[in-house]
Amino acid sequence: QQGTNGAEVVIEDLGDAPMPVLLRITLADGTIVDQELPVEPWLDGHTRQVLRVEGQVARIEIDPEQWFPDVQRNNNVWSSDAQ
């Protein structure tokens, strides 16, 4: 969800193997921010994590270096162009 002062990014756990979440966030001004969400919430049984990002978000990619196994990589990118 994107507002005038930033965005709220919701990551949902859709799999069976809990892992930390590596995010690459590209802001509208071209700034790239790498962020890691911890594995502990998944281990505690939570199915979603929320991250607040300051600034206008242009693109978000989960695991951009493809370090973790993922059976469905086509749902790992969000772009404001797709809205």
PDB file of C-alpha atoms in Angstrom:
ATOM      1  CA  GLN A   1       0.000   0.000   0.000  1.00  0.00           C
ATOM      2  CA  GLN A   2       1.574   3.271  -1.099  1.00  0.00           C
ATOM      3  CA  GLY A   3       0.786   6.704   0.302  1.00  0.00           C
ATOM      4  CA  THR A   4       2.269  10.158  -0.030  1.00  0.00           C
ATOM      5  CA  ASN A   5       4.936   9.631   2.668  1.00  0.00           C
ATOM      6  CA  GLY A   6       5.903   6.059   1.947  1.00  0.00           C
ATOM      7  CA  ALA A   7       4.658   2.550   1.494  1.00  0.00           C
ATOM      8  CA  GLU A   8       3.629  -0.406   3.582  1.00  0.00           C
ATOM      9  CA  VAL A   9       5.003  -3.644   2.173  1.00  0.00           C
ATOM     10  CA  VAL A  10       3.256  -6.877   3.181  1.00  0.00           C
ATOM     11  CA  ILE A  11       5.173 -10.127   2.692  1.00  0.00           C
ATOM     12  CA  GLU A  12       3.241 -13.369   3.046  1.00  0.00           C
ATOM     13  CA  ASP A  13       4.746 -16.783   3.722  1.00  0.00           C
ATOM     14  CA  LEU A  14       3.290 -19.139   1.124  1.00  0.00           C
ATOM     15  CA  GLY A  15       5.692 -22.043   1.615  1.00  0.00           C
ATOM     16  CA  ASP A  16       6.732 -24.760   4.012  1.00  0.00           C
ATOM     17  CA  ALA A  17      10.396 -23.816   4.579  1.00  0.00           C
ATOM     18  CA  PRO A  18      10.839 -20.734   6.782  1.00  0.00           C
ATOM     19  CA  MET A  19      13.673 -18.461   5.652  1.00  0.00           C
ATOM     20  CA  PRO A  20      14.601 -14.816   6.095  1.00  0.00           C
ATOM     21  CA  VAL A  21      13.257 -12.511   3.393  1.00  0.00           C
ATOM     22  CA  LEU A  22      15.773 -10.546   1.342  1.00  0.00           C
ATOM     23  CA  LEU A  23      14.219  -7.509  -0.348  1.00  0.00           C
ATOM     24  CA  ARG A  24      15.594  -5.093  -2.914  1.00  0.00           C
ATOM     25  CA  ILE A  25      13.513  -1.923  -2.875  1.00  0.00           C
ATOM     26  CA  THR A  26      13.908   0.626  -5.663  1.00  0.00           C
ATOM     27  CA  LEU A  27      12.556   4.076  -4.876  1.00  0.00           C
ATOM     28  CA  ALA A  28      11.128   6.440  -7.499  1.00  0.00           C
ATOM     29  CA  ASP A  29      14.301   8.566  -7.342  1.00  0.00           C
ATOM     30  CA  GLY A  30      16.460   5.540  -8.246  1.00  0.00           C
ATOM     31  CA  THR A  31      17.741   4.845  -4.720  1.00  0.00           C
ATOM     32  CA  ILE A  32      18.128   1.117  -4.038  1.00  0.00           C
ATOM     33  CA  VAL A  33      17.608  -0.181  -0.511  1.00  0.00           C
ATOM     34  CA  ASP A  34      18.384  -3.782   0.453  1.00  0.00           C
ATOM     35  CA  GLN A  35      16.418  -4.964   3.482  1.00  0.00           C
ATOM     36  CA  GLU A  36      16.281  -8.283   5.333  1.00  0.00           C
ATOM     37  CA  LEU A  37      13.239  -9.461   7.266  1.00  0.00           C
ATOM     38  CA  PRO A  38      14.080 -12.025   9.964  1.00  0.00           C
ATOM     39  CA  VAL A  39      13.033 -15.671   9.896  1.00  0.00           C
ATOM     40  CA  GLU A  40      11.779 -15.649  13.517  1.00  0.00           C
ATOM     41  CA  PRO A  41       8.203 -14.455  12.781  1.00  0.00           C
ATOM     42  CA  TRP A  42       7.737 -17.374  10.368  1.00  0.00           C
ATOM     43  CA  LEU A  43       9.129 -19.774  12.991  1.00  0.00           C
ATOM     44  CA  ASP A  44       6.659 -18.324  15.517  1.00  0.00           C
ATOM     45  CA  GLY A  45       3.751 -19.212  13.202  1.00  0.00           C
ATOM     46  CA  HIS A  46       3.096 -15.811  11.636  1.00  0.00           C
ATOM     47  CA  THR A  47       2.145 -15.897   7.947  1.00  0.00           C
ATOM     48  CA  ARG A  48       2.880 -12.254   7.102  1.00  0.00           C
ATOM     49  CA  GLN A  49       5.338  -9.498   7.907  1.00  0.00           C
ATOM     50  CA  VAL A  50       4.840  -5.778   7.313  1.00  0.00           C
ATOM     51  CA  LEU A  51       7.651  -3.367   6.447  1.00  0.00           C
ATOM     52  CA  ARG A  52       7.271   0.407   6.339  1.00  0.00           C
ATOM     53  CA  VAL A  53       9.314   2.120   3.589  1.00  0.00           C
ATOM     54  CA  GLU A  54       9.888   5.870   3.474  1.00  0.00           C
ATOM     55  CA  GLY A  55       9.594   7.445   0.024  1.00  0.00           C
ATOM     56  CA  GLN A  56       7.804   6.516  -3.184  1.00  0.00           C
ATOM     57  CA  VAL A  57       8.442   2.886  -4.104  1.00  0.00           C
ATOM     58  CA  ALA A  58       8.911   2.025  -7.783  1.00  0.00           C
ATOM     59  CA  ARG A  59       9.847  -1.652  -7.486  1.00  0.00           C
ATOM     60  CA  ILE A  60      10.278  -4.420  -4.915  1.00  0.00           C
ATOM     61  CA  GLU A  61      11.961  -7.755  -5.526  1.00  0.00           C
ATOM     62  CA  ILE A  62      12.194 -10.685  -3.124  1.00  0.00           C
ATOM     63  CA  ASP A  63      15.506 -12.542  -3.132  1.00  0.00           C
ATOM     64  CA  PRO A  64      17.001 -10.679  -6.123  1.00  0.00           C
ATOM     65  CA  GLU A  65      20.209 -12.774  -6.046  1.00  0.00           C
ATOM     66  CA  GLN A  66      18.146 -16.013  -5.957  1.00  0.00           C
ATOM     67  CA  TRP A  67      20.003 -17.359  -2.929  1.00  0.00           C
ATOM     68  CA  PHE A  68      17.021 -19.264  -1.534  1.00  0.00           C
ATOM     69  CA  PRO A  69      15.011 -22.082  -3.130  1.00  0.00           C
ATOM     70  CA  ASP A  70      11.683 -20.902  -4.495  1.00  0.00           C
ATOM     71  CA  VAL A  71       9.161 -22.959  -6.482  1.00  0.00           C
ATOM     72  CA  GLN A  72       7.331 -19.867  -7.788  1.00  0.00           C
ATOM     73  CA  ARG A  73       9.688 -16.971  -8.578  1.00  0.00           C
ATOM     74  CA  ASN A  74       7.125 -15.227 -10.824  1.00  0.00           C
ATOM     75  CA  ASN A  75       5.476 -13.694  -7.732  1.00  0.00           C
ATOM     76  CA  ASN A  76       8.687 -12.152  -6.345  1.00  0.00           C
ATOM     77  CA  VAL A  77       8.520  -8.758  -8.085  1.00  0.00           C
ATOM     78  CA  TRP A  78       6.129  -5.846  -7.625  1.00  0.00           C
ATOM     79  CA  SER A  79       6.390  -2.762  -9.801  1.00  0.00           C
ATOM     80  CA  SER A  80       4.469   0.492  -9.696  1.00  0.00           C
ATOM     81  CA  ASP A  81       4.348   0.279 -13.514  1.00  0.00           C
ATOM     82  CA  ALA A  82       2.069  -2.745 -13.179  1.00  0.00           C
ATOM     83  CA  GLN A  83      -0.536  -0.786 -11.207  1.00  0.00           C
TER      84      GLN A  83
END
